[in-house]
Coordinates of C-alpha atoms in Angstrom, one line a residue:
M1 CA -17.6 -28.1 -22.7
H2 CA -21.1 -27.6 -21.2
L3 CA -23.5 -25.4 -23.2
K4 CA -24.4 -23.2 -20.2
S5 CA -20.8 -22.5 -19.2
F6 CA -19.9 -21.4 -22.7
L7 CA -23.1 -19.4 -23.2
L8 CA -22.7 -17.6 -19.9
L9 CA -19.0 -16.7 -20.5
L10 CA -19.8 -15.5 -24.0
L11 CA -22.7 -13.5 -22.6
I12 CA -20.4 -11.9 -20.0
V13 CA -18.0 -10.7 -22.7
V14 CA -20.6 -9.6 -25.3
S15 CA -23.0 -7.9 -22.8
S16 CA -20.3 -5.6 -21.6
Y17 CA -20.6 -3.8 -25.0
S18 CA -24.3 -3.3 -25.2
G19 CA -24.1 0.4 -24.2
F20 CA -21.3 1.4 -26.6
S21 CA -21.8 3.1 -29.9
Q22 CA -20.9 1.1 -33.0
S23 CA -17.4 2.4 -33.5
K24 CA -14.7 0.5 -35.3
Y25 CA -13.7 -1.3 -32.1
D26 CA -17.3 -2.3 -31.4
S27 CA -18.0 -3.6 -34.9
V28 CA -14.9 -5.8 -35.0
F29 CA -15.6 -7.0 -31.4
S30 CA -19.2 -7.9 -32.3
E31 CA -18.2 -9.8 -35.5
T32 CA -15.4 -11.7 -33.7
A33 CA -17.6 -12.7 -30.7
Q34 CA -20.8 -13.5 -32.6
V35 CA -19.5 -15.0 -35.9
L36 CA -15.7 -15.7 -36.1
L37 CA -15.4 -17.3 -32.7
S38 CA -16.9 -20.5 -34.1
S39 CA -16.6 -20.1 -37.9
N40 CA -13.0 -18.7 -38.3
P41 CA -11.0 -19.1 -35.1
K42 CA -7.7 -18.1 -36.7
K43 CA -9.1 -14.8 -37.9
A44 CA -10.8 -14.3 -34.6
L45 CA -7.4 -14.7 -32.9
K46 CA -5.9 -12.1 -35.2
N47 CA -8.8 -9.8 -34.4
T48 CA -8.2 -10.0 -30.7
D49 CA -4.6 -8.7 -31.3
Y50 CA -6.0 -6.0 -33.5
L51 CA -8.7 -5.0 -30.9
Y52 CA -6.0 -4.7 -28.3
K53 CA -3.9 -2.4 -30.5
I54 CA -6.8 -0.1 -31.4
S55 CA -8.1 0.1 -27.8
S56 CA -8.6 3.6 -26.6
N57 CA -8.7 2.8 -22.9
N58 CA -8.0 0.0 -20.4
A59 CA -11.5 -1.3 -20.4
E60 CA -11.3 -2.0 -24.1
R61 CA -7.9 -3.7 -23.7
I62 CA -9.3 -5.9 -20.9
K63 CA -12.3 -6.9 -23.0
A64 CA -10.0 -7.8 -25.9
C65 CA -8.0 -10.1 -23.6
M66 CA -11.2 -11.7 -22.2
L67 CA -12.5 -12.3 -25.8
R68 CA -9.1 -13.9 -26.6
A69 CA -9.4 -16.1 -23.5
T70 CA -12.9 -17.2 -24.5
L71 CA -11.7 -18.2 -28.0
L72 CA -8.7 -20.1 -26.6
R73 CA -10.8 -21.9 -24.0
Q74 CA -13.3 -22.9 -26.6
Y75 CA -10.6 -24.9 -28.4
G76 CA -9.1 -26.4 -25.3
L77 CA -6.1 -24.1 -25.0
R78 CA -6.8 -23.3 -21.3
N79 CA -3.2 -22.4 -20.3
E80 CA -3.0 -19.8 -23.1
A81 CA -6.4 -18.5 -22.0
I82 CA -5.2 -18.1 -18.5
L83 CA -2.2 -16.1 -19.7
S84 CA -4.5 -13.8 -21.6
L85 CA -6.6 -13.3 -18.5
K86 CA -3.6 -12.6 -16.3
R87 CA -2.6 -9.9 -18.8
A88 CA -6.1 -8.4 -18.3
D89 CA -5.8 -8.7 -14.6
S90 CA -2.6 -6.7 -14.5
I91 CA -4.4 -3.9 -16.3
V92 CA -7.7 -3.9 -14.4
T93 CA -6.1 -3.1 -11.0
I94 CA -4.9 0.2 -12.3
D95 CA -8.4 1.6 -13.0
K96 CA -10.1 -0.1 -10.1
N97 CA -12.8 -1.4 -12.4
Y98 CA -14.4 -3.8 -10.0
N99 CA -17.0 -5.1 -12.5
L100 CA -14.3 -6.3 -14.9
Q101 CA -12.0 -7.4 -12.1
A102 CA -14.7 -9.6 -10.7
R103 CA -15.4 -11.1 -14.2
I104 CA -11.7 -11.8 -14.8
N105 CA -11.4 -13.7 -11.5
G106 CA -14.6 -15.6 -12.2
F107 CA -13.3 -16.6 -15.6
L108 CA -10.0 -17.7 -14.1
S109 CA -11.8 -19.8 -11.5
T110 CA -13.6 -21.6 -14.4
L111 CA -10.4 -22.3 -16.3
Y112 CA -8.5 -23.6 -13.3
R113 CA -11.5 -25.8 -12.3
E114 CA -11.6 -27.2 -15.9
N115 CA -7.8 -27.9 -15.6
E116 CA -8.6 -29.6 -12.3
I117 CA -6.5 -27.2 -10.3
Y118 CA -9.2 -26.7 -7.8
S119 CA -7.1 -24.9 -5.1
L120 CA -6.2 -22.0 -7.5
G121 CA -9.7 -22.0 -8.9
K122 CA -11.2 -21.5 -5.4
I123 CA -8.7 -18.6 -4.7
H124 CA -9.9 -16.8 -7.8
L125 CA -13.5 -17.6 -6.9
Q126 CA -13.2 -16.0 -3.5
K127 CA -11.5 -12.9 -5.1
A128 CA -14.4 -12.7 -7.6
L129 CA -16.9 -12.8 -4.8
A130 CA -15.1 -10.2 -2.7
V131 CA -14.5 -7.8 -5.6
S132 CA -18.1 -8.1 -6.8
K133 CA -19.4 -6.6 -3.6
K134 CA -17.6 -3.3 -4.6
I135 CA -19.4 -3.0 -7.9
E136 CA -21.3 0.3 -7.7
D137 CA -24.1 -0.6 -10.2
K138 CA -26.4 -2.8 -8.0
N139 CA -28.0 -4.4 -11.1
E140 CA -24.6 -5.4 -12.4
M141 CA -23.5 -6.7 -9.0
Y142 CA -26.6 -8.9 -8.6
K143 CA -26.3 -10.2 -12.2
F144 CA -22.7 -11.1 -11.8
Q145 CA -23.2 -12.8 -8.4
G146 CA -26.1 -14.7 -9.8
N147 CA -23.9 -16.0 -12.6
L148 CA -21.2 -16.8 -10.1
S149 CA -23.6 -19.0 -8.1
Q150 CA -23.3 -21.6 -10.9
E151 CA -19.5 -21.6 -10.7
I152 CA -19.7 -22.1 -6.9
A153 CA -22.2 -25.0 -7.5
Y154 CA -19.7 -26.7 -9.8
Y155 CA -17.2 -26.8 -7.0
E156 CA -19.8 -28.3 -4.6
M157 CA -20.7 -30.9 -7.3
Y158 CA -17.1 -31.9 -7.6
D159 CA -17.0 -32.5 -3.9
K160 CA -20.4 -34.4 -4.3
K161 CA -22.1 -31.9 -2.0
Y162 CA -25.2 -31.7 -4.2
A163 CA -27.4 -30.2 -1.5
K164 CA -25.0 -27.3 -1.1
A165 CA -24.9 -26.8 -4.8
I166 CA -28.7 -26.6 -5.0
E167 CA -28.6 -24.0 -2.1
H168 CA -26.1 -21.8 -4.1
L169 CA -28.1 -22.0 -7.3
K170 CA -31.4 -21.1 -5.6
N171 CA -29.6 -18.1 -4.0
G172 CA -28.4 -17.2 -7.5
N173 CA -32.0 -17.1 -8.7
Q174 CA -32.8 -14.7 -5.8
L175 CA -30.0 -12.4 -7.0
F176 CA -31.3 -12.5 -10.6
E177 CA -34.7 -11.4 -9.3
K178 CA -33.0 -8.3 -7.8
A179 CA -31.3 -7.6 -11.2
S180 CA -34.4 -8.4 -13.3
S181 CA -34.5 -4.9 -15.0
S182 CA -31.2 -5.5 -16.7
I183 CA -31.2 -9.2 -17.7
D184 CA -33.3 -11.8 -19.5
E185 CA -34.5 -13.1 -16.1
N186 CA -36.3 -16.2 -17.5
F187 CA -33.3 -17.5 -19.4
Q188 CA -31.0 -17.1 -16.3
F189 CA -33.6 -18.9 -14.2
A190 CA -33.8 -21.7 -16.8
V191 CA -30.0 -22.1 -16.7
N192 CA -29.8 -22.4 -12.9
D193 CA -33.0 -24.5 -12.6
E194 CA -31.7 -27.1 -15.1
L195 CA -28.6 -27.5 -13.0
I196 CA -30.7 -27.7 -9.8
A197 CA -32.7 -30.5 -11.3
K198 CA -29.5 -32.4 -12.2
N199 CA -28.3 -32.1 -8.6
Y200 CA -31.7 -33.5 -7.3
L201 CA -31.2 -36.4 -9.8
S202 CA -27.8 -37.1 -8.3
L203 CA -29.5 -37.1 -4.8
Q204 CA -32.0 -39.6 -6.2
K205 CA -34.8 -37.1 -5.5
I206 CA -36.6 -37.9 -8.7
D207 CA -39.8 -35.9 -8.1
S208 CA -37.9 -32.7 -7.2
A209 CA -35.7 -33.2 -10.3
M210 CA -38.9 -33.5 -12.5
I211 CA -40.3 -30.3 -11.0
F212 CA -37.2 -28.2 -11.7
F213 CA -36.7 -29.6 -15.2
Q214 CA -40.3 -28.7 -16.1
K215 CA -39.9 -25.3 -14.3
A216 CA -36.8 -24.6 -16.4
M217 CA -38.6 -25.6 -19.6
T218 CA -41.4 -23.1 -18.8
E219 CA -38.9 -20.4 -18.1
L220 CA -36.9 -21.0 -21.3
N221 CA -40.0 -20.9 -23.4
A222 CA -40.9 -17.5 -21.9
S223 CA -37.3 -16.1 -22.4
Q224 CA -35.8 -14.2 -25.3
S225 CA -33.7 -17.3 -26.2
S226 CA -36.5 -19.9 -26.4
N227 CA -34.8 -21.8 -29.2
S228 CA -31.5 -22.1 -27.4
P229 CA -29.8 -25.5 -27.4
L230 CA -30.5 -25.4 -23.6
K231 CA -33.9 -26.9 -24.5
G232 CA -32.0 -30.1 -25.7
F233 CA -30.4 -30.4 -22.3
L234 CA -33.8 -30.0 -20.6
Y235 CA -35.4 -32.7 -22.8
N236 CA -32.5 -35.0 -22.0
G237 CA -32.9 -34.3 -18.3
L238 CA -36.6 -35.1 -18.4
A239 CA -35.8 -38.3 -20.2
N240 CA -33.4 -39.3 -17.5
V241 CA -36.1 -38.7 -14.9
Y242 CA -38.6 -40.9 -16.8
Y243 CA -35.9 -43.5 -17.2
S244 CA -35.4 -43.5 -13.4
K245 CA -39.1 -44.0 -13.0
A246 CA -39.0 -46.9 -15.5
D247 CA -41.4 -44.9 -17.8
Y248 CA -39.6 -45.9 -20.9
K249 CA -42.2 -44.6 -23.3
N250 CA -41.9 -41.0 -22.1
A251 CA -38.1 -41.4 -21.7
I252 CA -37.6 -42.3 -25.3
S253 CA -39.9 -39.6 -26.5
N254 CA -37.8 -36.9 -24.7
Y255 CA -34.6 -38.5 -25.7
Q256 CA -35.7 -38.2 -29.4
K257 CA -36.5 -34.5 -28.9
A258 CA -33.1 -33.9 -27.3
E259 CA -31.3 -35.8 -30.1
Q260 CA -33.1 -33.8 -32.8
I261 CA -32.1 -30.5 -31.2
A262 CA -28.5 -31.8 -30.8
N263 CA -28.3 -32.8 -34.5
E264 CA -29.9 -29.5 -35.7
S265 CA -27.6 -27.3 -33.5
N266 CA -24.6 -29.6 -34.1
F267 CA -23.6 -28.6 -30.5
F268 CA -20.9 -31.0 -29.3
A269 CA -21.6 -30.9 -25.6
L270 CA -25.3 -31.5 -26.2
K271 CA -24.6 -34.4 -28.5
Q272 CA -22.2 -35.9 -26.1
E273 CA -24.7 -35.7 -23.2
V274 CA -27.6 -37.1 -25.2
Y275 CA -25.5 -40.0 -26.7
S276 CA -24.2 -40.9 -23.2
S277 CA -27.8 -41.0 -21.9
L278 CA -29.0 -43.1 -24.8
L279 CA -26.1 -45.5 -24.2
E280 CA -27.3 -46.1 -20.6
F281 CA -30.9 -46.4 -21.7
Y282 CA -30.3 -48.9 -24.5
K283 CA -27.9 -50.9 -22.4
K284 CA -31.0 -52.2 -20.6
T285 CA -33.6 -52.0 -23.3
D286 CA -32.1 -52.7 -26.8
N287 CA -28.7 -54.2 -27.3
K288 CA -28.5 -53.4 -31.1
K289 CA -29.2 -49.7 -30.5
Y290 CA -26.7 -49.8 -27.6
I291 CA -24.0 -50.9 -30.0
L292 CA -25.2 -48.2 -32.6
Y293 CA -25.0 -45.3 -30.1
N294 CA -21.8 -46.6 -28.7
E295 CA -20.3 -46.3 -32.2
K296 CA -21.9 -42.9 -32.6
N297 CA -20.5 -41.7 -29.3
L298 CA -17.0 -42.9 -30.2
E299 CA -17.1 -41.4 -33.7
L300 CA -18.4 -38.1 -32.2
N301 CA -15.6 -37.9 -29.7
K302 CA -13.0 -38.9 -32.3
N303 CA -14.2 -36.3 -34.9
E304 CA -14.6 -33.6 -32.3
E305 CA -11.1 -34.3 -30.9
H306 CA -9.6 -34.4 -34.3
S307 CA -11.4 -31.2 -35.4
R308 CA -10.4 -29.4 -32.2
K309 CA -6.8 -30.6 -32.5
I310 CA -6.5 -29.2 -36.0
I311 CA -7.9 -25.8 -34.9
A312 CA -5.9 -25.8 -31.7
D313 CA -2.7 -26.6 -33.6
D314 CA -3.4 -23.9 -36.1
L315 CA -4.0 -21.4 -33.2
I316 CA -0.8 -22.6 -31.4
K317 CA 1.2 -21.9 -34.6
S318 CA -0.3 -18.5 -34.8
L319 CA 0.5 -17.9 -31.2
R320 CA 4.1 -19.1 -31.6
K321 CA 4.6 -17.0 -34.7
K322 CA 3.5 -14.0 -32.8
Q323 CA 5.8 -14.9 -29.9
V324 CA 8.7 -15.1 -32.3
E325 CA 7.9 -11.7 -33.8
N326 CA 7.5 -10.3 -30.3
K327 CA 10.8 -11.9 -29.3
S328 CA 12.6 -10.3 -32.3
E329 CA 11.1 -6.9 -31.4
Y330 CA 12.1 -7.5 -27.8
Q331 CA 15.7 -8.3 -28.8
K332 CA 16.0 -5.2 -30.8
T333 CA 14.6 -3.1 -28.0
T334 CA 16.9 -4.9 -25.6
L335 CA 20.0 -4.1 -27.7
I336 CA 19.0 -0.4 -27.8
I337 CA 18.4 -0.3 -24.1
I338 CA 21.8 -2.1 -23.5
G339 CA 23.5 0.5 -25.8
I340 CA 22.0 3.4 -24.0
S341 CA 22.8 1.8 -20.6
I342 CA 26.5 1.3 -21.6
F343 CA 26.6 5.0 -22.7
I344 CA 25.1 6.1 -19.4
I345 CA 27.5 3.9 -17.4
I346 CA 30.5 5.5 -19.3
L347 CA 29.1 9.0 -18.5
I348 CA 28.7 8.1 -14.9
V349 CA 32.3 6.6 -14.7
C350 CA 33.7 9.7 -16.3
F351 CA 31.7 12.0 -14.0
N352 CA 32.8 10.0 -10.9
Y353 CA 36.4 10.1 -12.1
Y354 CA 36.2 13.8 -12.5
R355 CA 34.5 14.2 -9.1
R356 CA 37.2 12.0 -7.5
Q357 CA 39.9 14.2 -9.0
Q358 CA 38.2 17.3 -7.6
D359 CA 37.9 15.6 -4.2
Y360 CA 41.7 14.8 -4.3
K361 CA 42.4 18.4 -5.0
K362 CA 40.3 19.3 -1.9
F363 CA 42.1 16.7 0.2
K364 CA 45.5 18.1 -0.8
S365 CA 44.4 21.7 -0.3
F366 CA 43.0 21.0 3.1
I367 CA 45.9 18.9 4.2
N368 CA 48.5 21.4 3.0
K369 CA 46.6 24.2 4.7
S370 CA 46.4 22.2 7.9
Q371 CA 50.1 21.5 7.7
E372 CA 51.0 25.1 7.3
I373 CA 48.6 26.2 10.1
P374 CA 48.4 23.2 12.5
E375 CA 45.9 24.8 14.8
V376 CA 43.6 27.8 14.7
Q377 CA 45.7 30.9 15.2
I378 CA 44.7 33.6 17.6
E379 CA 45.0 37.2 16.5
E380 CA 47.3 38.8 19.1
K381 CA 46.3 42.3 18.1
P382 CA 42.6 42.9 17.4
K383 CA 41.7 45.4 14.8
K384 CA 41.5 49.0 16.1
E385 CA 38.3 49.8 14.3
I386 CA 36.2 47.3 16.4
A387 CA 34.6 49.1 19.4
R388 CA 35.8 48.1 22.9
E389 CA 32.6 48.9 24.6
Y390 CA 32.6 45.5 26.4
M391 CA 36.0 45.5 28.1
S392 CA 39.5 46.9 28.4
E393 CA 42.3 45.8 26.1
A394 CA 44.1 44.1 29.1
T395 CA 40.9 42.1 29.9
E396 CA 40.6 41.1 26.2
N397 CA 44.2 39.9 26.0
T398 CA 43.7 37.9 29.2
I399 CA 40.7 36.1 27.7
L400 CA 42.7 35.3 24.5
E401 CA 45.4 33.7 26.6
S402 CA 42.7 31.6 28.4
I403 CA 41.4 30.5 25.1
K404 CA 44.8 29.3 24.1
E405 CA 45.0 27.2 27.2
F406 CA 41.5 25.9 26.6
E407 CA 42.5 24.7 23.1
K408 CA 45.6 22.9 24.4
S409 CA 43.5 21.1 27.1
H410 CA 41.2 19.5 24.5
F411 CA 38.3 20.3 26.8
Y412 CA 36.3 21.1 23.7
L413 CA 35.9 17.3 23.1
N414 CA 33.4 17.2 25.9
K415 CA 29.9 16.4 24.4
D416 CA 28.1 18.5 27.1
L417 CA 30.1 21.6 26.3
S418 CA 28.3 24.9 26.2
L419 CA 29.2 28.6 26.2
N420 CA 28.3 28.9 29.9
S421 CA 30.2 25.9 30.9
V422 CA 33.4 27.1 29.2
A423 CA 32.9 30.6 30.6
A424 CA 32.5 29.1 34.1
D425 CA 35.6 26.9 33.6
L426 CA 37.7 29.8 32.5
N427 CA 36.2 32.1 35.1
I428 CA 35.1 34.6 32.4
N429 CA 31.8 36.4 31.9
H430 CA 30.0 34.5 29.1
R431 CA 29.2 37.7 27.2
Y432 CA 32.9 38.6 27.2
L433 CA 33.9 35.2 26.0
S434 CA 31.3 35.2 23.2
Y435 CA 32.5 38.7 22.1
V436 CA 36.2 37.7 21.9
I437 CA 35.5 34.5 20.0
N438 CA 33.3 36.3 17.5
K439 CA 35.9 39.1 17.1
H440 CA 39.0 37.0 16.8
K441 CA 37.8 33.7 15.3
S442 CA 35.2 35.3 13.0
K443 CA 32.5 32.7 14.0
D444 CA 30.1 32.0 16.8
F445 CA 30.8 29.8 19.7
A446 CA 29.3 26.6 18.2
G447 CA 31.2 27.1 14.9
Y448 CA 34.4 27.7 16.8
I449 CA 34.0 24.5 18.8
N450 CA 33.1 22.4 15.8
E451 CA 36.1 23.6 13.9
L452 CA 38.4 22.6 16.9
R453 CA 36.8 19.2 17.0
I454 CA 37.2 18.5 13.3
N455 CA 40.8 19.8 13.3
Y456 CA 41.5 17.4 16.2
I457 CA 40.1 14.3 14.4
V458 CA 41.8 15.3 11.2
D459 CA 45.1 15.5 13.1
R460 CA 44.4 12.0 14.6
L461 CA 43.6 10.5 11.2
K462 CA 46.8 12.0 9.6
N463 CA 49.2 11.0 12.5
D464 CA 47.7 7.8 13.9
S465 CA 47.0 5.0 11.3
N466 CA 44.9 3.2 13.8
Y467 CA 42.2 5.9 13.5
L468 CA 41.9 5.0 9.8
K469 CA 40.4 1.6 10.9
Y470 CA 37.7 3.0 13.2
K471 CA 34.1 3.4 12.3
I472 CA 32.7 6.8 11.5
S473 CA 30.4 6.6 14.6
Y474 CA 33.5 6.0 16.8
L475 CA 35.3 9.0 15.3
A476 CA 32.2 11.1 15.9
D477 CA 32.1 10.1 19.5
Q478 CA 35.9 10.7 20.0
S479 CA 35.7 14.2 18.6
G480 CA 32.8 15.2 20.9
F481 CA 29.8 15.0 18.5
S482 CA 26.6 13.5 19.8
S483 CA 25.6 11.8 16.5
H484 CA 27.1 10.2 13.4
S485 CA 25.1 12.3 11.0
R486 CA 26.0 15.6 12.7
F487 CA 29.7 14.7 12.6
T488 CA 29.5 13.8 8.9
I489 CA 27.8 17.1 8.0
T490 CA 30.2 19.2 10.0
F491 CA 33.2 17.4 8.7
K492 CA 32.2 17.9 5.0
K493 CA 31.3 21.6 5.7
I494 CA 34.8 22.3 7.1
T495 CA 37.0 20.0 5.0
G496 CA 35.0 20.0 1.8
V497 CA 34.8 16.1 1.7
S498 CA 33.1 13.4 3.6
P499 CA 34.9 11.5 6.5
L500 CA 34.8 8.2 4.5
D501 CA 36.3 9.8 1.4
F502 CA 38.9 11.5 3.5
I503 CA 39.9 8.2 5.2
T504 CA 40.0 6.5 1.8
Y505 CA 42.3 9.1 0.4
L506 CA 44.7 8.9 3.4
Q507 CA 44.8 5.1 3.1
K508 CA 45.8 5.4 -0.6
E509 CA 48.4 8.0 0.2
N510 CA 49.9 5.8 3.0
A511 CA 49.9 2.8 0.6
K512 CA 51.9 4.9 -2.0
K513 CA 54.5 5.8 0.7

């Protein structure tokens, strides 16, 4: 793992807490991030679980997940780190915290890139860029985008587009200048300029590489982290430049300085880079020392791999144990949910059975009623107490007889039927017709017609089994209704049940017979 990548990711997580008071959460977070992450990874892993539990808001939960991902990544458990970040990502969208959302996607981009899944890495990189533009605090936005320029540069370097990588890194420096009030500007410049110098070296632009290595050294010395192991990388870079110029005296001098910092810091990535450079150097200049550093390099990688494997295995065991505990809790919860679900299902079944029985009673009641009175009866003798201010008794009786004939003709099945059209057809004044219907049928014209139509279709369903096979929309059309929904509403209002339930009941009754 490169020093700069690790330092920047750690800085992203830790710096988010600079404005918080030293509560219990903050003190545990600081201890975990600054001490336990390297000295006691197993306890650090437990602490990330503890931090998540005591979090008082989503921002704290997200930062606990990011710290956990940083720890897991440090020991090569990138897939587990990705899972932790995805958990954070599912939370961050709720609060629309664009700052954290951008950082999560930037971190995911790094992890996928390190796993050599570049397509997914680039997707999260683009998300990070897009979301970062929504960060309200401009200083935070510029700082993040400046850090992200290095991530973009790594993708360009993978594609051997060194010139483009340099362009992105220089743009990153411009962004850091805009955010200078909130960051250690010189350290950020030093990080980017060291990488710019390496890209110039890959392009064989030796003089440009020298300029940027020296520039980065000046910036690092002026920063708040002047003793950072980054200085070892800079000495190693300068040595590589002198080696390219065949200035072996200055090359070995800088290699020795880099090696001293590597040994004092015991930083694996720095040791690995310095030993690899010395291997190339001594390959041409001193065969004995080439063999010596080859052995050192092999031993370094072997020891580091062994150490990381032990820690990684220990962390994996802790993760698996936690998963087993969670699975046990999940199984208990699942059983409770299943029990409650079964109870609810039984209640629903019982309720539906009860409702079905009530519906059957309604069916029987309606059918029995319709059998006793097959059609709407007309009162031959109107009540004496109703005023006859509209017409004579003889006229009223004539209208009643006309209504009887109207009912027999099934003219009411016409969809375009209206009070005026019926009055015209019967050659009756529409006011007289409305009065007689209201008086003798105890309903207005529309209610009277709807009842006739429903009674008609009920009679068809009872006496013609073919009608039981038709769709509801066809039945609605046959009975004179303009829409399926209007027919269903009216049918249930008059009969007490829906057309579908009515048909189902009749089908069962027919099957019994």
